[in-house]
PDB file of C-alpha atoms in Angstrom:
ATOM      1  CA  MET B   1      59.210 123.349 167.436  1.00  0.00           C
ATOM      2  CA  TYR B   2      59.505 125.386 164.321  1.00  0.00           C
ATOM      3  CA  VAL B   3      62.786 126.682 165.289  1.00  0.00           C
ATOM      4  CA  LYS B   4      64.108 123.156 165.932  1.00  0.00           C
ATOM      5  CA  HIS B   5      62.985 122.161 162.496  1.00  0.00           C
ATOM      6  CA  LEU B   6      64.620 124.947 160.837  1.00  0.00           C
ATOM      7  CA  ASN B   7      67.973 124.365 162.535  1.00  0.00           C
ATOM      8  CA  ARG B   8      67.774 120.529 161.640  1.00  0.00           C
ATOM      9  CA  SER B   9      67.123 121.570 158.019  1.00  0.00           C
ATOM     10  CA  TYR B  10      70.077 124.083 158.093  1.00  0.00           C
ATOM     11  CA  ARG B  11      72.332 121.370 159.368  1.00  0.00           C
ATOM     12  CA  ILE B  12      71.337 118.994 156.778  1.00  0.00           C
ATOM     13  CA  THR B  13      71.914 121.596 154.003  1.00  0.00           C
ATOM     14  CA  VAL B  14      75.249 122.584 155.394  1.00  0.00           C
ATOM     15  CA  THR B  15      76.382 118.949 155.793  1.00  0.00           C
ATOM     16  CA  ARG B  16      75.160 118.277 152.137  1.00  0.00           C
ATOM     17  CA  PHE B  17      77.052 121.267 150.895  1.00  0.00           C
ATOM     18  CA  TRP B  18      80.392 120.324 152.478  1.00  0.00           C
ATOM     19  CA  LEU B  19      79.949 116.598 151.375  1.00  0.00           C
ATOM     20  CA  GLY B  20      79.451 117.986 147.818  1.00  0.00           C
ATOM     21  CA  CYS B  21      82.625 120.104 148.005  1.00  0.00           C
ATOM     22  CA  TRP B  22      84.726 117.274 149.268  1.00  0.00           C
ATOM     23  CA  LEU B  23      83.264 115.098 146.456  1.00  0.00           C
ATOM     24  CA  VAL B  24      84.108 117.725 143.816  1.00  0.00           C
ATOM     25  CA  LEU B  25      87.700 118.078 145.395  1.00  0.00           C
ATOM     26  CA  PHE B  26      88.139 114.424 145.406  1.00  0.00           C
ATOM     27  CA  CYS B  27      87.107 114.080 141.777  1.00  0.00           C
ATOM     28  CA  HIS B  28      89.425 117.001 140.629  1.00  0.00           C
ATOM     29  CA  LEU B  29      92.402 115.514 142.436  1.00  0.00           C
ATOM     30  CA  ALA B  30      91.818 112.043 140.993  1.00  0.00           C
ATOM     31  CA  MET B  31      91.397 113.429 137.553  1.00  0.00           C
ATOM     32  CA  SER B  32      94.439 115.553 137.895  1.00  0.00           C
ATOM     33  CA  GLU B  33      96.565 112.711 139.153  1.00  0.00           C
ATOM     34  CA  THR B  34      95.363 110.579 136.263  1.00  0.00           C
ATOM     35  CA  SER B  35      96.177 113.195 133.675  1.00  0.00           C
ATOM     36  CA  THR B  36      99.724 113.407 134.976  1.00  0.00           C
ATOM     37  CA  PHE B  37     100.464 109.806 134.025  1.00  0.00           C
ATOM     38  CA  VAL B  38     103.065 109.413 131.292  1.00  0.00           C
ATOM     39  CA  GLU B  39     101.660 108.652 128.054  1.00  0.00           C
ATOM     40  CA  VAL B  40     103.145 105.486 126.196  1.00  0.00           C
ATOM     41  CA  PRO B  41     104.600 107.062 123.127  1.00  0.00           C
ATOM     42  CA  LYS B  42     103.346 105.738 119.564  1.00  0.00           C
ATOM     43  CA  LEU B  43     105.561 102.920 118.264  1.00  0.00           C
ATOM     44  CA  GLU B  44     107.337 104.009 115.003  1.00  0.00           C
ATOM     45  CA  ARG B  45     110.941 102.656 115.577  1.00  0.00           C
ATOM     46  CA  ARG B  46     112.789  99.957 117.377  1.00  0.00           C
ATOM     47  CA  VAL B  47     114.617 102.781 119.269  1.00  0.00           C
ATOM     48  CA  THR B  48     112.436 105.474 120.863  1.00  0.00           C
ATOM     49  CA  ASP B  49     114.394 108.077 122.802  1.00  0.00           C
ATOM     50  CA  LEU B  50     112.388 110.841 124.294  1.00  0.00           C
ATOM     51  CA  THR B  51     115.337 112.326 126.284  1.00  0.00           C
ATOM     52  CA  GLY B  52     117.915 112.988 123.537  1.00  0.00           C
ATOM     53  CA  THR B  53     120.382 110.605 125.230  1.00  0.00           C
ATOM     54  CA  LEU B  54     121.369 109.018 121.966  1.00  0.00           C
ATOM     55  CA  ASN B  55     122.485 111.132 119.071  1.00  0.00           C
ATOM     56  CA  ALA B  56     121.022 110.374 115.520  1.00  0.00           C
ATOM     57  CA  GLU B  57     124.108 108.236 114.640  1.00  0.00           C
ATOM     58  CA  GLN B  58     124.072 106.190 117.793  1.00  0.00           C
ATOM     59  CA  SER B  59     120.179 105.720 117.483  1.00  0.00           C
ATOM     60  CA  GLN B  60     120.462 104.633 113.874  1.00  0.00           C
ATOM     61  CA  ALA B  61     123.318 102.167 114.574  1.00  0.00           C
ATOM     62  CA  LEU B  62     121.221 100.543 117.416  1.00  0.00           C
ATOM     63  CA  GLU B  63     118.285 100.685 114.989  1.00  0.00           C
ATOM     64  CA  ASN B  64     120.165  98.780 112.392  1.00  0.00           C
ATOM     65  CA  LYS B  65     121.434  96.197 114.926  1.00  0.00           C
ATOM     66  CA  LEU B  66     118.057  95.377 116.069  1.00  0.00           C
ATOM     67  CA  ALA B  67     116.489  95.171 112.473  1.00  0.00           C
ATOM     68  CA  ALA B  68     119.379  92.837 111.259  1.00  0.00           C
ATOM     69  CA  PHE B  69     118.657  90.501 114.251  1.00  0.00           C
ATOM     70  CA  GLU B  70     114.957  90.541 113.607  1.00  0.00           C
ATOM     71  CA  ALA B  71     115.562  89.790 109.908  1.00  0.00           C
ATOM     72  CA  LYS B  72     117.800  86.802 110.942  1.00  0.00           C
ATOM     73  CA  LYS B  73     115.987  85.372 113.943  1.00  0.00           C
ATOM     74  CA  GLY B  74     112.491  86.919 113.831  1.00  0.00           C
ATOM     75  CA  SER B  75     112.453  88.017 117.265  1.00  0.00           C
ATOM     76  CA  GLN B  76     111.635  91.756 117.962  1.00  0.00           C
ATOM     77  CA  ILE B  77     113.531  93.922 120.528  1.00  0.00           C
ATOM     78  CA  ALA B  78     112.579  97.521 121.310  1.00  0.00           C
ATOM     79  CA  VAL B  79     114.243 100.082 123.301  1.00  0.00           C
ATOM     80  CA  LEU B  80     112.397 103.093 125.033  1.00  0.00           C
ATOM     81  CA  ILE B  81     114.108 105.795 126.924  1.00  0.00           C
ATOM     82  CA  VAL B  82     111.874 108.273 128.785  1.00  0.00           C
ATOM     83  CA  PRO B  83     112.640 111.005 131.372  1.00  0.00           C
ATOM     84  CA  THR B  84     110.331 109.548 133.956  1.00  0.00           C
ATOM     85  CA  THR B  85     107.401 107.283 134.606  1.00  0.00           C
ATOM     86  CA  GLN B  86     106.251 109.030 137.671  1.00  0.00           C
ATOM     87  CA  PRO B  87     103.727 108.732 139.445  1.00  0.00           C
ATOM     88  CA  GLU B  88     103.612 105.109 138.094  1.00  0.00           C
ATOM     89  CA  ASP B  89     106.204 102.561 139.077  1.00  0.00           C
ATOM     90  CA  ILE B  90     108.371 101.595 136.044  1.00  0.00           C
ATOM     91  CA  ALA B  91     106.993  97.912 136.316  1.00  0.00           C
ATOM     92  CA  GLU B  92     103.379  99.328 135.955  1.00  0.00           C
ATOM     93  CA  PHE B  93     104.570 101.512 132.971  1.00  0.00           C
ATOM     94  CA  GLY B  94     106.178  98.513 131.474  1.00  0.00           C
ATOM     95  CA  ILE B  95     102.994  96.600 131.461  1.00  0.00           C
ATOM     96  CA  LYS B  96     101.250  99.462 129.618  1.00  0.00           C
ATOM     97  CA  VAL B  97     104.140  99.664 127.007  1.00  0.00           C
ATOM     98  CA  ALA B  98     103.941  95.832 126.327  1.00  0.00           C
ATOM     99  CA  ASP B  99     100.141  95.833 126.087  1.00  0.00           C
ATOM    100  CA  LEU B 100     100.224  98.749 123.609  1.00  0.00           C
ATOM    101  CA  TRP B 101     103.187  97.839 121.526  1.00  0.00           C
ATOM    102  CA  HIS B 102     102.772  94.059 121.035  1.00  0.00           C
ATOM    103  CA  ILE B 103     106.440  93.469 120.455  1.00  0.00           C
ATOM    104  CA  GLY B 104     107.238  90.020 118.984  1.00  0.00           C
ATOM    105  CA  ARG B 105     105.503  87.713 116.643  1.00  0.00           C
ATOM    106  CA  LYS B 106     101.894  86.626 117.178  1.00  0.00           C
ATOM    107  CA  GLY B 107     101.850  83.198 118.541  1.00  0.00           C
ATOM    108  CA  VAL B 108     105.549  82.983 119.104  1.00  0.00           C
ATOM    109  CA  ASP B 109     105.623  85.903 121.627  1.00  0.00           C
ATOM    110  CA  ASP B 110     109.327  86.484 121.210  1.00  0.00           C
ATOM    111  CA  GLY B 111     109.433  90.246 122.033  1.00  0.00           C
ATOM    112  CA  MET B 112     111.739  92.098 124.518  1.00  0.00           C
ATOM    113  CA  ILE B 113     111.454  95.732 125.653  1.00  0.00           C
ATOM    114  CA  LEU B 114     114.239  97.579 127.346  1.00  0.00           C
ATOM    115  CA  ILE B 115     112.729 100.622 129.180  1.00  0.00           C
ATOM    116  CA  VAL B 116     115.116 103.236 130.724  1.00  0.00           C
ATOM    117  CA  ALA B 117     113.522 106.032 132.936  1.00  0.00           C
ATOM    118  CA  LYS B 118     116.679 108.360 132.983  1.00  0.00           C
ATOM    119  CA  ASN B 119     115.690 110.934 135.595  1.00  0.00           C
ATOM    120  CA  ASP B 120     114.152 108.195 137.926  1.00  0.00           C
ATOM    121  CA  ARG B 121     117.397 106.232 137.614  1.00  0.00           C
ATOM    122  CA  LYS B 122     115.386 103.120 136.878  1.00  0.00           C
ATOM    123  CA  LEU B 123     115.202 100.581 134.200  1.00  0.00           C
ATOM    124  CA  ARG B 124     113.194  97.420 133.332  1.00  0.00           C
ATOM    125  CA  LEU B 125     113.194  94.549 130.950  1.00  0.00           C
ATOM    126  CA  GLU B 126     109.907  93.172 129.637  1.00  0.00           C
ATOM    127  CA  VAL B 127     109.990  89.634 128.573  1.00  0.00           C
ATOM    128  CA  GLY B 128     107.553  88.078 126.069  1.00  0.00           C
ATOM    129  CA  TYR B 129     105.831  84.809 126.937  1.00  0.00           C
ATOM    130  CA  GLY B 130     107.900  82.893 124.351  1.00  0.00           C
ATOM    131  CA  LEU B 131     111.229  83.987 125.851  1.00  0.00           C
ATOM    132  CA  GLU B 132     110.495  83.396 129.536  1.00  0.00           C
ATOM    133  CA  GLY B 133     112.316  80.104 129.256  1.00  0.00           C
ATOM    134  CA  VAL B 134     115.573  81.399 127.980  1.00  0.00           C
ATOM    135  CA  ILE B 135     115.386  84.864 129.853  1.00  0.00           C
ATOM    136  CA  PRO B 136     113.583  84.163 133.060  1.00  0.00           C
ATOM    137  CA  ASP B 137     113.220  86.836 135.750  1.00  0.00           C
ATOM    138  CA  ALA B 138     116.462  85.882 137.437  1.00  0.00           C
ATOM    139  CA  ILE B 139     118.510  86.158 134.169  1.00  0.00           C
ATOM    140  CA  ALA B 140     116.720  89.543 133.283  1.00  0.00           C
ATOM    141  CA  LYS B 141     117.773  90.855 136.812  1.00  0.00           C
ATOM    142  CA  ARG B 142     121.435  89.847 136.185  1.00  0.00           C
ATOM    143  CA  ILE B 143     121.426  91.567 132.715  1.00  0.00           C
ATOM    144  CA  ILE B 144     120.278  94.651 134.516  1.00  0.00           C
ATOM    145  CA  ALA B 145     122.635  94.414 137.371  1.00  0.00           C
ATOM    146  CA  GLU B 146     125.737  93.035 135.817  1.00  0.00           C
ATOM    147  CA  THR B 147     125.700  94.157 132.306  1.00  0.00           C
ATOM    148  CA  ILE B 148     123.721  97.520 131.929  1.00  0.00           C
ATOM    149  CA  THR B 149     123.687  99.391 135.387  1.00  0.00           C
ATOM    150  CA  PRO B 150     127.734  99.427 135.658  1.00  0.00           C
ATOM    151  CA  TYR B 151     127.767 101.567 132.482  1.00  0.00           C
ATOM    152  CA  PHE B 152     124.876 103.762 133.713  1.00  0.00           C
ATOM    153  CA  LYS B 153     126.597 104.466 136.881  1.00  0.00           C
ATOM    154  CA  ASN B 154     129.530 105.813 134.902  1.00  0.00           C
ATOM    155  CA  GLY B 155     127.224 107.978 132.841  1.00  0.00           C
ATOM    156  CA  ASP B 156     127.658 105.719 129.764  1.00  0.00           C
ATOM    157  CA  PHE B 157     124.009 105.141 128.648  1.00  0.00           C
ATOM    158  CA  VAL B 158     124.978 104.349 125.118  1.00  0.00           C
ATOM    159  CA  GLY B 159     127.368 101.713 126.147  1.00  0.00           C
ATOM    160  CA  GLY B 160     124.920 100.233 128.729  1.00  0.00           C
ATOM    161  CA  VAL B 161     122.032 100.013 126.417  1.00  0.00           C
ATOM    162  CA  ASN B 162     124.180  98.356 123.591  1.00  0.00           C
ATOM    163  CA  ALA B 163     125.727  96.032 125.993  1.00  0.00           C
ATOM    164  CA  GLY B 164     122.297  94.952 127.357  1.00  0.00           C
ATOM    165  CA  VAL B 165     121.160  94.544 123.795  1.00  0.00           C
ATOM    166  CA  ASP B 166     123.987  92.406 122.679  1.00  0.00           C
ATOM    167  CA  GLN B 167     123.528  89.963 125.674  1.00  0.00           C
ATOM    168  CA  ILE B 168     119.913  89.709 124.894  1.00  0.00           C
ATOM    169  CA  ILE B 169     120.610  89.051 121.221  1.00  0.00           C
ATOM    170  CA  GLY B 170     123.117  86.342 122.186  1.00  0.00           C
ATOM    171  CA  LEU B 171     120.671  84.531 124.479  1.00  0.00           C
ATOM    172  CA  ILE B 172     117.818  84.675 122.060  1.00  0.00           C
ATOM    173  CA  GLY B 173     120.091  83.764 119.241  1.00  0.00           C
ATOM    174  CA  GLY B 174     120.860  80.368 120.871  1.00  0.00           C
ATOM    175  CA  GLU B 175     116.974  79.661 121.402  1.00  0.00           C
ATOM    176  CA  GLN B 176     115.127  77.216 119.036  1.00  0.00           C
ATOM    177  CA  LEU B 177     112.444  79.532 117.576  1.00  0.00           C
ATOM    178  CA  PRO B 178     110.380  79.426 114.180  1.00  0.00           C
ATOM    179  CA  ALA B 179     112.418  80.981 111.225  1.00  0.00           C
ATOM    180  CA  PRO B 180     111.326  84.418 110.156  1.00  0.00           C
ATOM    181  CA  LYS B 181     108.868  84.774 107.335  1.00  0.00           C
ATOM    182  CA  ALA B 182     111.497  86.227 105.100  1.00  0.00           C
ATOM    183  CA  ALA B 183     113.666  83.104 105.455  1.00  0.00           C
ATOM    184  CA  GLN B 184     110.741  80.760 104.865  1.00  0.00           C
ATOM    185  CA  GLN B 185     109.875  82.616 101.776  1.00  0.00           C
ATOM    186  CA  ASP B 186     113.383  82.628 100.531  1.00  0.00           C
ATOM    187  CA  SER B 187     113.590  78.872 101.095  1.00  0.00           C
ATOM    188  CA  ALA B 188     110.269  78.197  99.329  1.00  0.00           C
ATOM    189  CA  GLN B 189     111.462  80.351  96.365  1.00  0.00           C
ATOM    190  CA  GLN B 190     114.617  78.273  96.158  1.00  0.00           C
ATOM    191  CA  ASP B 191     112.793  75.056  96.210  1.00  0.00           C
ATOM    192  CA  GLU B 192     110.577  76.447  93.301  1.00  0.00           C
ATOM    193  CA  GLY B 193     113.536  77.546  91.315  1.00  0.00           C
ATOM    194  CA  GLY B 194     115.303  74.146  91.926  1.00  0.00           C
ATOM    195  CA  PHE B 195     112.117  72.301  90.887  1.00  0.00           C
ATOM    196  CA  ILE B 196     111.674  74.330  87.685  1.00  0.00           C
ATOM    197  CA  LEU B 197     115.443  73.853  86.753  1.00  0.00           C
ATOM    198  CA  LEU B 198     115.360  70.210  87.224  1.00  0.00           C
ATOM    199  CA  LEU B 199     112.171  69.904  85.310  1.00  0.00           C
ATOM    200  CA  LEU B 200     113.469  71.901  82.295  1.00  0.00           C
ATOM    201  CA  GLY B 201     116.790  70.088  82.560  1.00  0.00           C
ATOM    202  CA  GLY B 202     115.072  66.799  82.771  1.00  0.00           C
ATOM    203  CA  LEU B 203     112.909  67.478  79.601  1.00  0.00           C
ATOM    204  CA  PHE B 204     115.976  68.620  77.597  1.00  0.00           C
ATOM    205  CA  ALA B 205     118.036  65.499  78.795  1.00  0.00           C
ATOM    206  CA  GLY B 206     115.082  63.389  77.867  1.00  0.00           C
ATOM    207  CA  SER B 207     114.865  64.886  74.430  1.00  0.00           C
ATOM    208  CA  VAL B 208     118.668  64.246  73.805  1.00  0.00           C
ATOM    209  CA  LEU B 209     118.403  60.775  75.139  1.00  0.00           C
ATOM    210  CA  SER B 210     115.414  59.870  73.088  1.00  0.00           C
ATOM    211  CA  SER B 211     117.244  60.723  69.954  1.00  0.00           C
ATOM    212  CA  LEU B 212     120.136  58.187  71.095  1.00  0.00           C
ATOM    213  CA  PHE B 213     118.082  55.396  72.683  1.00  0.00           C
ATOM    214  CA  GLY B 214     114.558  55.825  71.528  1.00  0.00           C
ATOM    215  CA  ARG B 215     111.785  57.690  73.163  1.00  0.00           C
ATOM    216  CA  THR B 216     110.790  55.012  75.801  1.00  0.00           C
ATOM    217  CA  THR B 217     114.177  54.257  76.919  1.00  0.00           C
ATOM    218  CA  GLY B 218     115.472  57.851  76.783  1.00  0.00           C
ATOM    219  CA  GLY B 219     112.293  59.010  78.745  1.00  0.00           C
ATOM    220  CA  LEU B 220     112.819  56.250  81.306  1.00  0.00           C
ATOM    221  CA  ILE B 221     116.526  57.163  81.874  1.00  0.00           C
ATOM    222  CA  ALA B 222     115.798  60.989  82.056  1.00  0.00           C
ATOM    223  CA  GLY B 223     112.803  60.451  84.565  1.00  0.00           C
ATOM    224  CA  ILE B 224     114.903  58.218  86.712  1.00  0.00           C
ATOM    225  CA  VAL B 225     117.921  60.647  86.803  1.00  0.00           C
ATOM    226  CA  SER B 226     115.518  63.691  87.344  1.00  0.00           C
ATOM    227  CA  GLY B 227     113.657  62.039  90.074  1.00  0.00           C
ATOM    228  CA  ALA B 228     116.854  60.935  91.818  1.00  0.00           C
ATOM    229  CA  MET B 229     118.276  64.433  91.599  1.00  0.00           C
ATOM    230  CA  ALA B 230     115.067  66.016  93.013  1.00  0.00           C
ATOM    231  CA  TYR B 231     115.347  63.756  95.956  1.00  0.00           C
ATOM    232  CA  LEU B 232     118.931  64.207  96.654  1.00  0.00           C
ATOM    233  CA  LEU B 233     119.259  67.924  96.108  1.00  0.00           C
ATOM    234  CA  LEU B 234     115.929  69.331  97.270  1.00  0.00           C
ATOM    235  CA  GLY B 235     114.722  66.553  99.627  1.00  0.00           C
ATOM    236  CA  PHE B 236     111.621  65.877  97.691  1.00  0.00           C
ATOM    237  CA  GLY B 237     109.984  62.488  98.418  1.00  0.00           C
ATOM    238  CA  ILE B 238     106.830  61.767  96.571  1.00  0.00           C
ATOM    239  CA  GLY B 239     107.389  65.039  94.535  1.00  0.00           C
ATOM    240  CA  ALA B 240     110.669  63.332  93.171  1.00  0.00           C
ATOM    241  CA  ILE B 241     108.589  60.297  92.026  1.00  0.00           C
ATOM    242  CA  ILE B 242     105.915  62.429  90.378  1.00  0.00           C
ATOM    243  CA  MET B 243     108.747  64.474  88.671  1.00  0.00           C
ATOM    244  CA  GLY B 244     110.367  61.384  87.291  1.00  0.00           C
ATOM    245  CA  ILE B 245     107.014  60.136  85.937  1.00  0.00           C
ATOM    246  CA  VAL B 246     106.106  63.364  84.350  1.00  0.00           C
ATOM    247  CA  ILE B 247     109.411  63.543  82.585  1.00  0.00           C
ATOM    248  CA  PHE B 248     109.147  59.996  81.358  1.00  0.00           C
ATOM    249  CA  PHE B 249     105.648  60.357  79.937  1.00  0.00           C
ATOM    250  CA  LEU B 250     106.336  63.740  78.337  1.00  0.00           C
ATOM    251  CA  THR B 251     109.580  62.602  76.849  1.00  0.00           C
ATOM    252  CA  SER B 252     108.278  59.371  75.495  1.00  0.00           C
ATOM    253  CA  ALA B 253     105.250  60.959  73.998  1.00  0.00           C
ATOM    254  CA  HIS B 254     107.190  63.815  72.447  1.00  0.00           C
ATOM    255  CA  SER B 255     108.376  63.557  68.790  1.00  0.00           C
ATOM    256  CA  THR B 256     112.149  64.005  68.358  1.00  0.00           C
ATOM    257  CA  GLY B 257     111.512  65.902  65.088  1.00  0.00           C
ATOM    258  CA  GLY B 258     109.964  69.022  66.766  1.00  0.00           C
ATOM    259  CA  GLY B 259     113.425  70.698  67.182  1.00  0.00           C
ATOM    260  CA  GLY B 260     113.674  72.954  70.466  1.00  0.00           C
ATOM    261  CA  GLY B 261     110.063  72.222  71.419  1.00  0.00           C
ATOM    262  CA  TRP B 262     110.916  72.317  75.125  1.00  0.00           C
ATOM    263  CA  SER B 263     112.157  75.749  75.082  1.00  0.00           C
ATOM    264  CA  ASN B 264     110.159  78.364  77.213  1.00  0.00           C
ATOM    265  CA  GLY B 265     111.365  81.744  76.618  1.00  0.00           C
ATOM    266  CA  GLY B 266     111.866  82.816  80.373  1.00  0.00           C
ATOM    267  CA  GLY B 267     108.276  82.178  81.192  1.00  0.00           C
ATOM    268  CA  TYR B 268     109.149  81.245  84.775  1.00  0.00           C
ATOM    269  CA  GLY B 269     110.555  84.492  85.635  1.00  0.00           C
ATOM    270  CA  GLY B 270     107.491  85.510  87.387  1.00  0.00           C
ATOM    271  CA  TYR B 271     108.294  83.174  90.282  1.00  0.00           C
ATOM    272  CA  TYR B 272     110.924  85.637  91.663  1.00  0.00           C
ATOM    273  CA  ARG B 273     109.805  88.305  94.016  1.00  0.00           C
ATOM    274  CA  GLY B 274     112.135  90.815  95.343  1.00  0.00           C
ATOM    275  CA  GLY B 275     112.791  91.749  99.004  1.00  0.00           C
ATOM    276  CA  GLY B 276     110.452  93.736 101.078  1.00  0.00           C
ATOM    277  CA  SER B 277     110.725  97.551 101.488  1.00  0.00           C
ATOM    278  CA  SER B 278     112.942  98.925 104.018  1.00  0.00           C
ATOM    279  CA  GLY B 279     111.009 102.304 104.285  1.00  0.00           C
ATOM    280  CA  GLY B 280     108.062 103.245 106.425  1.00  0.00           C
ATOM    281  CA  SER B 281     107.496 102.920 110.134  1.00  0.00           C
ATOM    282  CA  TRP B 282     107.957  99.876 112.370  1.00  0.00           C
ATOM    283  CA  SER B 283     105.300  98.094 114.377  1.00  0.00           C
ATOM    284  CA  GLY B 284     105.029  95.223 116.650  1.00  0.00           C
ATOM    285  CA  GLY B 285     104.225  91.794 115.359  1.00  0.00           C
ATOM    286  CA  GLY B 286     101.317  90.945 117.899  1.00  0.00           C
ATOM    287  CA  GLY B 287     103.434  89.333 120.440  1.00  0.00           C
ATOM    288  CA  GLY B 288     101.994  88.833 123.997  1.00  0.00           C
ATOM    289  CA  PHE B 289     103.575  89.612 127.440  1.00  0.00           C
ATOM    290  CA  GLY B 290     102.546  88.156 130.923  1.00  0.00           C
ATOM    291  CA  GLY B 291     104.511  90.344 133.261  1.00  0.00           C
ATOM    292  CA  GLY B 292     107.765  88.378 132.946  1.00  0.00           C
ATOM    293  CA  GLY B 293     110.978  90.287 133.282  1.00  0.00           C
ATOM    294  CA  SER B 294     112.687  92.388 136.044  1.00  0.00           C
ATOM    295  CA  SER B 295     113.373  96.055 137.156  1.00  0.00           C
ATOM    296  CA  GLY B 296     116.480  97.571 138.570  1.00  0.00           C
ATOM    297  CA  SER B 297     118.085 101.068 139.394  1.00  0.00           C
ATOM    298  CA  TRP B 298     121.589 102.685 139.444  1.00  0.00           C
TER     299      TRP B 298
END
């Protein structure tokens, strides 16, 4: 009876020992496999080449092309070239890249990512939510199969990447998307400048007309003309009416004997703001992705 109890305890101990060994081995293998996953590189430029496929001049030329398109259209396009994505499939790796980089504008979601796994001979296009209408999965697949991979099969990676980017730029360029912030700011600054010029011009004209026709009549003429020009040239509606009224009252209330009273030695210069800095690193604009796109190989 005692011997049976010892044998049973021994068997339980041995079984637990081997189960523990298997558990440790399984955890080690799982951690080892996880640690071999390719890390998504930090986003600092529109073109990230971890393989040296593009030389400095080619990389910069592509960077400049994508930067010019972003400035004109607002959409962001990024290119990532890695040696491999193994053990992950390139589609799974692409989702991680999209989630971490946030290419495209927030709320517009107009980002695109071209990923090339050179040693795996695979590539993928990740398409942001806002571009899935103009570049659905079927179109993304055709860009890969008909435009990019023919170059890759001939060893021309620079030509393939540029051809794919050019086609993507052409497709997005025809899409109705919100204007980039820089264009909106430029338009607002132009409107401000035009408003100020018309206001000063109207006041000057009112001063001259008041000396010819009297303050009331001169102010009325200056107000009507200035308001009409604000409407026709700047597209102001109520603003044109307000401008006309302001010029009329200021002109009619102003004494003609003040001489140069309307001059303002350049005090409006503060409205101008220069362009943004071109230096520093680049980052995504907060765009979202939902798995749209396509993968291919060569």
